[in-house]
Amino acid sequence: VKDIISQISYFIQERAAYGHSLKYYDQEVAPQILERFEKFKAITEQFFIRPLRDVQIWCAFYMYEMQKTSNFSVPGAGKTTMNYATFAYLNSPEVDKVDRLVVFCPKNAFLAWKTEFKANFGENLSLKVVDVQKKKYTPTEFLLACGDANLILVNYEVVAKYQEPLKHIINERTMLVLDEIHRIKGLTSSRAIAVKDVAQKASYKYALTGTPIPNTYEDIYNLL
């Protein structure tokens, strides 16, 4: 037991140190990180028509390298664009690590995810979207509709309804974004339990919110 705890502790410390070096990068200290960053930037910019600010492309690179991260930037900082930049890299033929982007978010965010896709990719990437607000799918219809989709939009209220098909759709080749994740802050909430259940297999998971702890420190439990 002590050996296992020791191994896990080392992994956590090592991962934390690497994340810290990415957040507070120094060209003198980590040239190998900059080499990976330049590759990330070059591939991402092949698909993006919208110019990215330096901080946005670096944040997108950080998200790729760490695989599971949170973004607590203020509204208007470009959280959606940063996620699309990460998706552009992961979905590119050169990298080929994810097939689809699944977004859990409030209903009023659906339009932004669709319009931002077009604003970022233009004609470089065709949008194949499944929007659960556009059609009342049965679980089976939903599973079939998601077959070749590259953007799947699901509001938190219906995750439980599509829980079984989502467990098939969200796999190791899925990038999962939980937008406004504070919507599932209840520890015993059935909505939160359903979201955590279907999210397990995703290799790349990103939690977005400008208000990570709106009430008490318990609010951050589900996010972690």
PDB file of C-alpha atoms in Angstrom:
ATOM      1  CA  VAL A   1       0.000   0.000   0.000  1.00  0.00           C
ATOM      2  CA  LYS A   2       2.818   2.392   0.880  1.00  0.00           C
ATOM      3  CA  ASP A   3       4.498   1.661  -2.468  1.00  0.00           C
ATOM      4  CA  ILE A   4       1.284   2.428  -4.366  1.00  0.00           C
ATOM      5  CA  ILE A   5       0.763   5.660  -2.450  1.00  0.00           C
ATOM      6  CA  SER A   6       4.375   6.598  -3.083  1.00  0.00           C
ATOM      7  CA  GLN A   7       4.026   5.951  -6.826  1.00  0.00           C
ATOM      8  CA  ILE A   8       0.845   8.006  -7.084  1.00  0.00           C
ATOM      9  CA  SER A   9       2.377  10.812  -5.070  1.00  0.00           C
ATOM     10  CA  TYR A  10       5.367  10.945  -7.400  1.00  0.00           C
ATOM     11  CA  PHE A  11       3.099  11.032 -10.468  1.00  0.00           C
ATOM     12  CA  ILE A  12       1.059  13.899  -9.007  1.00  0.00           C
ATOM     13  CA  GLN A  13       4.176  15.888  -8.155  1.00  0.00           C
ATOM     14  CA  GLU A  14       5.712  15.257 -11.575  1.00  0.00           C
ATOM     15  CA  ARG A  15       2.516  16.223 -13.404  1.00  0.00           C
ATOM     16  CA  ALA A  16       2.075  19.334 -11.282  1.00  0.00           C
ATOM     17  CA  ALA A  17       5.648  20.416 -11.947  1.00  0.00           C
ATOM     18  CA  TYR A  18       5.177  19.972 -15.694  1.00  0.00           C
ATOM     19  CA  GLY A  19       1.910  21.906 -15.639  1.00  0.00           C
ATOM     20  CA  HIS A  20       3.627  24.685 -13.721  1.00  0.00           C
ATOM     21  CA  SER A  21       6.439  24.865 -16.279  1.00  0.00           C
ATOM     22  CA  LEU A  22       3.838  25.192 -19.045  1.00  0.00           C
ATOM     23  CA  LYS A  23       1.928  27.926 -17.260  1.00  0.00           C
ATOM     24  CA  TYR A  24       5.024  29.940 -16.416  1.00  0.00           C
ATOM     25  CA  TYR A  25       7.202  29.020 -19.356  1.00  0.00           C
ATOM     26  CA  ASP A  26      10.756  30.247 -19.726  1.00  0.00           C
ATOM     27  CA  GLN A  27      12.576  29.931 -23.047  1.00  0.00           C
ATOM     28  CA  GLU A  28      15.882  29.427 -21.265  1.00  0.00           C
ATOM     29  CA  VAL A  29      14.623  26.562 -19.116  1.00  0.00           C
ATOM     30  CA  ALA A  30      12.347  24.527 -21.389  1.00  0.00           C
ATOM     31  CA  PRO A  31      13.404  24.570 -25.067  1.00  0.00           C
ATOM     32  CA  GLN A  32      11.795  21.162 -25.626  1.00  0.00           C
ATOM     33  CA  ILE A  33       8.428  22.603 -24.577  1.00  0.00           C
ATOM     34  CA  LEU A  34       8.835  25.442 -27.061  1.00  0.00           C
ATOM     35  CA  GLU A  35       9.620  22.941 -29.812  1.00  0.00           C
ATOM     36  CA  ARG A  36       6.353  21.099 -29.126  1.00  0.00           C
ATOM     37  CA  PHE A  37       4.536  24.418 -28.932  1.00  0.00           C
ATOM     38  CA  GLU A  38       5.774  25.510 -32.357  1.00  0.00           C
ATOM     39  CA  LYS A  39       4.517  22.250 -33.856  1.00  0.00           C
ATOM     40  CA  PHE A  40       1.154  22.737 -32.140  1.00  0.00           C
ATOM     41  CA  LYS A  41       0.912  26.321 -33.375  1.00  0.00           C
ATOM     42  CA  ALA A  42       1.847  25.462 -36.968  1.00  0.00           C
ATOM     43  CA  ILE A  43      -0.739  22.685 -37.269  1.00  0.00           C
ATOM     44  CA  THR A  44      -3.489  24.679 -35.544  1.00  0.00           C
ATOM     45  CA  GLU A  45      -2.939  27.694 -37.791  1.00  0.00           C
ATOM     46  CA  GLN A  46      -3.421  25.528 -40.887  1.00  0.00           C
ATOM     47  CA  PHE A  47      -7.099  25.228 -39.957  1.00  0.00           C
ATOM     48  CA  PHE A  48      -7.812  28.507 -38.181  1.00  0.00           C
ATOM     49  CA  ILE A  49      -8.876  31.552 -40.171  1.00  0.00           C
ATOM     50  CA  ARG A  50      -9.206  33.693 -37.039  1.00  0.00           C
ATOM     51  CA  PRO A  51      -5.881  35.043 -35.736  1.00  0.00           C
ATOM     52  CA  LEU A  52      -5.154  33.883 -32.202  1.00  0.00           C
ATOM     53  CA  ARG A  53      -3.605  36.043 -29.526  1.00  0.00           C
ATOM     54  CA  ASP A  54      -0.362  34.687 -28.049  1.00  0.00           C
ATOM     55  CA  VAL A  55      -2.010  33.915 -24.714  1.00  0.00           C
ATOM     56  CA  GLN A  56      -4.865  32.048 -26.433  1.00  0.00           C
ATOM     57  CA  ILE A  57      -2.627  29.756 -28.489  1.00  0.00           C
ATOM     58  CA  TRP A  58      -0.441  29.072 -25.455  1.00  0.00           C
ATOM     59  CA  CYS A  59      -3.510  28.223 -23.348  1.00  0.00           C
ATOM     60  CA  ALA A  60      -4.762  25.895 -26.092  1.00  0.00           C
ATOM     61  CA  PHE A  61      -1.341  24.186 -26.128  1.00  0.00           C
ATOM     62  CA  TYR A  62      -1.433  23.872 -22.341  1.00  0.00           C
ATOM     63  CA  MET A  63      -4.853  22.223 -22.600  1.00  0.00           C
ATOM     64  CA  TYR A  64      -3.538  19.712 -25.121  1.00  0.00           C
ATOM     65  CA  GLU A  65      -0.449  18.857 -23.107  1.00  0.00           C
ATOM     66  CA  MET A  66      -2.281  18.441 -19.796  1.00  0.00           C
ATOM     67  CA  GLN A  67      -5.323  16.676 -21.360  1.00  0.00           C
ATOM     68  CA  LYS A  68      -7.687  17.475 -18.471  1.00  0.00           C
ATOM     69  CA  THR A  69      -7.810  21.108 -17.415  1.00  0.00           C
ATOM     70  CA  SER A  70     -10.065  23.926 -16.249  1.00  0.00           C
ATOM     71  CA  ASN A  71     -10.363  27.449 -17.624  1.00  0.00           C
ATOM     72  CA  PHE A  72     -11.728  30.111 -15.279  1.00  0.00           C
ATOM     73  CA  SER A  73     -11.126  33.083 -17.591  1.00  0.00           C
ATOM     74  CA  VAL A  74     -13.530  36.004 -17.435  1.00  0.00           C
ATOM     75  CA  PRO A  75     -16.316  36.275 -20.054  1.00  0.00           C
ATOM     76  CA  GLY A  76     -14.969  37.510 -23.370  1.00  0.00           C
ATOM     77  CA  ALA A  77     -11.488  36.021 -22.941  1.00  0.00           C
ATOM     78  CA  GLY A  78     -12.120  33.541 -25.754  1.00  0.00           C
ATOM     79  CA  LYS A  79     -12.595  30.258 -23.873  1.00  0.00           C
ATOM     80  CA  THR A  80     -14.579  28.788 -26.787  1.00  0.00           C
ATOM     81  CA  THR A  81     -11.898  29.764 -29.297  1.00  0.00           C
ATOM     82  CA  MET A  82      -9.151  28.270 -27.129  1.00  0.00           C
ATOM     83  CA  ASN A  83     -11.028  24.973 -27.051  1.00  0.00           C
ATOM     84  CA  TYR A  84     -11.489  25.018 -30.794  1.00  0.00           C
ATOM     85  CA  ALA A  85      -7.761  25.601 -31.221  1.00  0.00           C
ATOM     86  CA  THR A  86      -7.054  22.493 -29.142  1.00  0.00           C
ATOM     87  CA  PHE A  87      -9.645  20.572 -31.154  1.00  0.00           C
ATOM     88  CA  ALA A  88      -8.080  21.741 -34.440  1.00  0.00           C
ATOM     89  CA  TYR A  89      -4.770  20.187 -33.403  1.00  0.00           C
ATOM     90  CA  LEU A  90      -6.220  16.949 -32.029  1.00  0.00           C
ATOM     91  CA  ASN A  91      -8.513  16.474 -35.035  1.00  0.00           C
ATOM     92  CA  SER A  92      -5.886  17.276 -37.661  1.00  0.00           C
ATOM     93  CA  PRO A  93      -4.750  14.435 -39.994  1.00  0.00           C
ATOM     94  CA  GLU A  94      -1.181  14.807 -38.703  1.00  0.00           C
ATOM     95  CA  VAL A  95      -2.204  14.193 -35.077  1.00  0.00           C
ATOM     96  CA  ASP A  96      -5.501  12.276 -35.457  1.00  0.00           C
ATOM     97  CA  LYS A  97      -6.307  11.810 -31.760  1.00  0.00           C
ATOM     98  CA  VAL A  98      -9.979  12.816 -31.639  1.00  0.00           C
ATOM     99  CA  ASP A  99     -12.933  12.457 -34.017  1.00  0.00           C
ATOM    100  CA  ARG A 100     -15.503  14.641 -32.326  1.00  0.00           C
ATOM    101  CA  LEU A 101     -16.110  17.436 -29.877  1.00  0.00           C
ATOM    102  CA  VAL A 102     -18.917  16.888 -27.364  1.00  0.00           C
ATOM    103  CA  VAL A 103     -20.046  19.985 -25.479  1.00  0.00           C
ATOM    104  CA  PHE A 104     -22.256  19.977 -22.382  1.00  0.00           C
ATOM    105  CA  CYS A 105     -23.550  23.498 -21.861  1.00  0.00           C
ATOM    106  CA  PRO A 106     -26.655  25.610 -21.169  1.00  0.00           C
ATOM    107  CA  LYS A 107     -29.145  25.939 -24.033  1.00  0.00           C
ATOM    108  CA  ASN A 108     -28.287  29.590 -24.575  1.00  0.00           C
ATOM    109  CA  ALA A 109     -24.668  28.652 -25.394  1.00  0.00           C
ATOM    110  CA  PHE A 110     -25.554  26.379 -28.330  1.00  0.00           C
ATOM    111  CA  LEU A 111     -25.609  29.188 -30.892  1.00  0.00           C
ATOM    112  CA  ALA A 112     -22.220  30.503 -29.796  1.00  0.00           C
ATOM    113  CA  TRP A 113     -20.567  27.090 -30.219  1.00  0.00           C
ATOM    114  CA  LYS A 114     -21.986  26.814 -33.762  1.00  0.00           C
ATOM    115  CA  THR A 115     -21.178  30.351 -34.873  1.00  0.00           C
ATOM    116  CA  GLU A 116     -17.700  30.220 -33.316  1.00  0.00           C
ATOM    117  CA  PHE A 117     -16.983  27.013 -35.240  1.00  0.00           C
ATOM    118  CA  LYS A 118     -17.610  28.868 -38.504  1.00  0.00           C
ATOM    119  CA  ALA A 119     -15.760  31.980 -37.320  1.00  0.00           C
ATOM    120  CA  ASN A 120     -12.672  29.959 -36.407  1.00  0.00           C
ATOM    121  CA  PHE A 121     -12.529  27.364 -39.190  1.00  0.00           C
ATOM    122  CA  GLY A 122     -14.350  29.016 -42.090  1.00  0.00           C
ATOM    123  CA  GLU A 123     -14.262  26.562 -45.010  1.00  0.00           C
ATOM    124  CA  ASN A 124     -11.242  24.690 -43.627  1.00  0.00           C
ATOM    125  CA  LEU A 125     -13.407  22.308 -41.599  1.00  0.00           C
ATOM    126  CA  SER A 126     -16.989  21.304 -42.356  1.00  0.00           C
ATOM    127  CA  LEU A 127     -19.407  21.581 -39.460  1.00  0.00           C
ATOM    128  CA  LYS A 128     -21.392  18.390 -38.841  1.00  0.00           C
ATOM    129  CA  VAL A 129     -23.432  19.224 -35.777  1.00  0.00           C
ATOM    130  CA  VAL A 130     -25.982  17.385 -33.660  1.00  0.00           C
ATOM    131  CA  ASP A 131     -28.036  19.856 -31.620  1.00  0.00           C
ATOM    132  CA  VAL A 132     -30.428  18.220 -29.155  1.00  0.00           C
ATOM    133  CA  GLN A 133     -32.552  21.381 -29.131  1.00  0.00           C
ATOM    134  CA  LYS A 134     -33.217  21.197 -32.872  1.00  0.00           C
ATOM    135  CA  LYS A 135     -34.884  17.802 -32.737  1.00  0.00           C
ATOM    136  CA  LYS A 136     -36.452  15.635 -30.040  1.00  0.00           C
ATOM    137  CA  TYR A 137     -34.346  12.532 -30.528  1.00  0.00           C
ATOM    138  CA  THR A 138     -35.072   9.183 -28.974  1.00  0.00           C
ATOM    139  CA  PRO A 139     -31.913   7.715 -27.431  1.00  0.00           C
ATOM    140  CA  THR A 140     -31.490   5.398 -30.444  1.00  0.00           C
ATOM    141  CA  GLU A 141     -32.018   8.225 -32.941  1.00  0.00           C
ATOM    142  CA  PHE A 142     -29.521  10.332 -31.051  1.00  0.00           C
ATOM    143  CA  LEU A 143     -26.882   7.588 -31.180  1.00  0.00           C
ATOM    144  CA  LEU A 144     -27.350   7.165 -34.944  1.00  0.00           C
ATOM    145  CA  ALA A 145     -27.346  10.902 -35.607  1.00  0.00           C
ATOM    146  CA  CYS A 146     -24.022  11.321 -33.811  1.00  0.00           C
ATOM    147  CA  GLY A 147     -22.300   8.767 -36.033  1.00  0.00           C
ATOM    148  CA  ASP A 148     -20.336  11.171 -38.237  1.00  0.00           C
ATOM    149  CA  ALA A 149     -20.869  14.415 -36.300  1.00  0.00           C
ATOM    150  CA  ASN A 150     -17.840  16.466 -35.291  1.00  0.00           C
ATOM    151  CA  LEU A 151     -19.769  18.742 -32.888  1.00  0.00           C
ATOM    152  CA  ILE A 152     -22.405  17.400 -30.489  1.00  0.00           C
ATOM    153  CA  LEU A 153     -24.258  19.894 -28.308  1.00  0.00           C
ATOM    154  CA  VAL A 154     -26.105  18.639 -25.225  1.00  0.00           C
ATOM    155  CA  ASN A 155     -27.622  20.768 -22.476  1.00  0.00           C
ATOM    156  CA  TYR A 156     -27.086  19.565 -18.916  1.00  0.00           C
ATOM    157  CA  GLU A 157     -30.806  18.954 -18.335  1.00  0.00           C
ATOM    158  CA  VAL A 158     -30.987  16.112 -20.901  1.00  0.00           C
ATOM    159  CA  VAL A 159     -27.696  14.321 -20.219  1.00  0.00           C
ATOM    160  CA  ALA A 160     -29.559  11.744 -18.091  1.00  0.00           C
ATOM    161  CA  LYS A 161     -32.053  11.162 -20.940  1.00  0.00           C
ATOM    162  CA  TYR A 162     -29.206  10.339 -23.344  1.00  0.00           C
ATOM    163  CA  GLN A 163     -26.971   8.752 -20.736  1.00  0.00           C
ATOM    164  CA  GLU A 164     -26.673   5.328 -22.385  1.00  0.00           C
ATOM    165  CA  PRO A 165     -25.951   6.525 -25.943  1.00  0.00           C
ATOM    166  CA  LEU A 166     -23.532   9.138 -24.592  1.00  0.00           C
ATOM    167  CA  LYS A 167     -21.540   6.388 -22.888  1.00  0.00           C
ATOM    168  CA  HIS A 168     -20.985   4.891 -26.359  1.00  0.00           C
ATOM    169  CA  ILE A 169     -20.349   8.217 -28.097  1.00  0.00           C
ATOM    170  CA  ILE A 170     -17.880   9.613 -25.555  1.00  0.00           C
ATOM    171  CA  ASN A 171     -14.784   7.455 -25.797  1.00  0.00           C
ATOM    172  CA  GLU A 172     -11.005   7.818 -25.925  1.00  0.00           C
ATOM    173  CA  ARG A 173     -11.304   9.635 -29.281  1.00  0.00           C
ATOM    174  CA  THR A 174     -13.640  12.301 -27.897  1.00  0.00           C
ATOM    175  CA  MET A 175     -12.796  15.778 -26.706  1.00  0.00           C
ATOM    176  CA  LEU A 176     -15.316  16.678 -24.011  1.00  0.00           C
ATOM    177  CA  VAL A 177     -16.014  20.264 -22.955  1.00  0.00           C
ATOM    178  CA  LEU A 178     -18.134  21.066 -19.904  1.00  0.00           C
ATOM    179  CA  ASP A 179     -19.094  24.683 -20.479  1.00  0.00           C
ATOM    180  CA  GLU A 180     -20.475  26.624 -17.495  1.00  0.00           C
ATOM    181  CA  ILE A 181     -19.657  23.591 -15.378  1.00  0.00           C
ATOM    182  CA  HIS A 182     -20.911  25.323 -12.232  1.00  0.00           C
ATOM    183  CA  ARG A 183     -24.362  24.207 -13.457  1.00  0.00           C
ATOM    184  CA  ILE A 184     -23.615  20.775 -11.950  1.00  0.00           C
ATOM    185  CA  LYS A 185     -22.300  21.860  -8.567  1.00  0.00           C
ATOM    186  CA  GLY A 186     -24.736  19.833  -6.404  1.00  0.00           C
ATOM    187  CA  LEU A 187     -23.014  16.896  -4.716  1.00  0.00           C
ATOM    188  CA  THR A 188     -26.102  14.649  -4.837  1.00  0.00           C
ATOM    189  CA  SER A 189     -27.633  16.120  -7.989  1.00  0.00           C
ATOM    190  CA  SER A 190     -28.880  13.474 -10.438  1.00  0.00           C
ATOM    191  CA  ARG A 191     -27.740  15.759 -13.254  1.00  0.00           C
ATOM    192  CA  ALA A 192     -24.189  15.866 -11.905  1.00  0.00           C
ATOM    193  CA  ILE A 193     -24.120  12.096 -11.365  1.00  0.00           C
ATOM    194  CA  ALA A 194     -25.197  11.494 -14.983  1.00  0.00           C
ATOM    195  CA  VAL A 195     -22.575  13.903 -16.351  1.00  0.00           C
ATOM    196  CA  LYS A 196     -19.764  12.322 -14.337  1.00  0.00           C
ATOM    197  CA  ASP A 197     -20.873   8.861 -15.461  1.00  0.00           C
ATOM    198  CA  VAL A 198     -20.766   9.581 -19.193  1.00  0.00           C
ATOM    199  CA  ALA A 199     -17.559  11.642 -19.001  1.00  0.00           C
ATOM    200  CA  GLN A 200     -15.280   8.878 -17.781  1.00  0.00           C
ATOM    201  CA  LYS A 201     -13.826   7.593 -21.074  1.00  0.00           C
ATOM    202  CA  ALA A 202     -12.951  10.903 -22.719  1.00  0.00           C
ATOM    203  CA  SER A 203      -9.188  11.298 -23.125  1.00  0.00           C
ATOM    204  CA  TYR A 204      -9.403  15.080 -23.295  1.00  0.00           C
ATOM    205  CA  LYS A 205     -11.679  16.871 -20.816  1.00  0.00           C
ATOM    206  CA  TYR A 206     -12.031  20.601 -20.294  1.00  0.00           C
ATOM    207  CA  ALA A 207     -14.106  22.422 -17.690  1.00  0.00           C
ATOM    208  CA  LEU A 208     -15.068  26.033 -18.371  1.00  0.00           C
ATOM    209  CA  THR A 209     -16.631  28.571 -16.035  1.00  0.00           C
ATOM    210  CA  GLY A 210     -16.098  32.134 -14.933  1.00  0.00           C
ATOM    211  CA  THR A 211     -17.588  31.287 -11.524  1.00  0.00           C
ATOM    212  CA  PRO A 212     -15.989  28.051 -10.270  1.00  0.00           C
ATOM    213  CA  ILE A 213     -16.978  28.616  -6.617  1.00  0.00           C
ATOM    214  CA  PRO A 214     -20.189  30.694  -6.580  1.00  0.00           C
ATOM    215  CA  ASN A 215     -21.248  29.676  -3.074  1.00  0.00           C
ATOM    216  CA  THR A 216     -18.963  27.378  -1.054  1.00  0.00           C
ATOM    217  CA  TYR A 217     -15.854  25.284  -1.651  1.00  0.00           C
ATOM    218  CA  GLU A 218     -18.129  22.267  -2.166  1.00  0.00           C
ATOM    219  CA  ASP A 219     -19.035  23.803  -5.536  1.00  0.00           C
ATOM    220  CA  ILE A 220     -15.674  22.713  -6.936  1.00  0.00           C
ATOM    221  CA  TYR A 221     -16.078  19.036  -5.983  1.00  0.00           C
ATOM    222  CA  ASN A 222     -17.803  17.856  -9.180  1.00  0.00           C
ATOM    223  CA  LEU A 223     -15.419  19.891 -11.297  1.00  0.00           C
ATOM    224  CA  LEU A 224     -12.440  18.106  -9.786  1.00  0.00           C
TER     225      LEU A 224
END
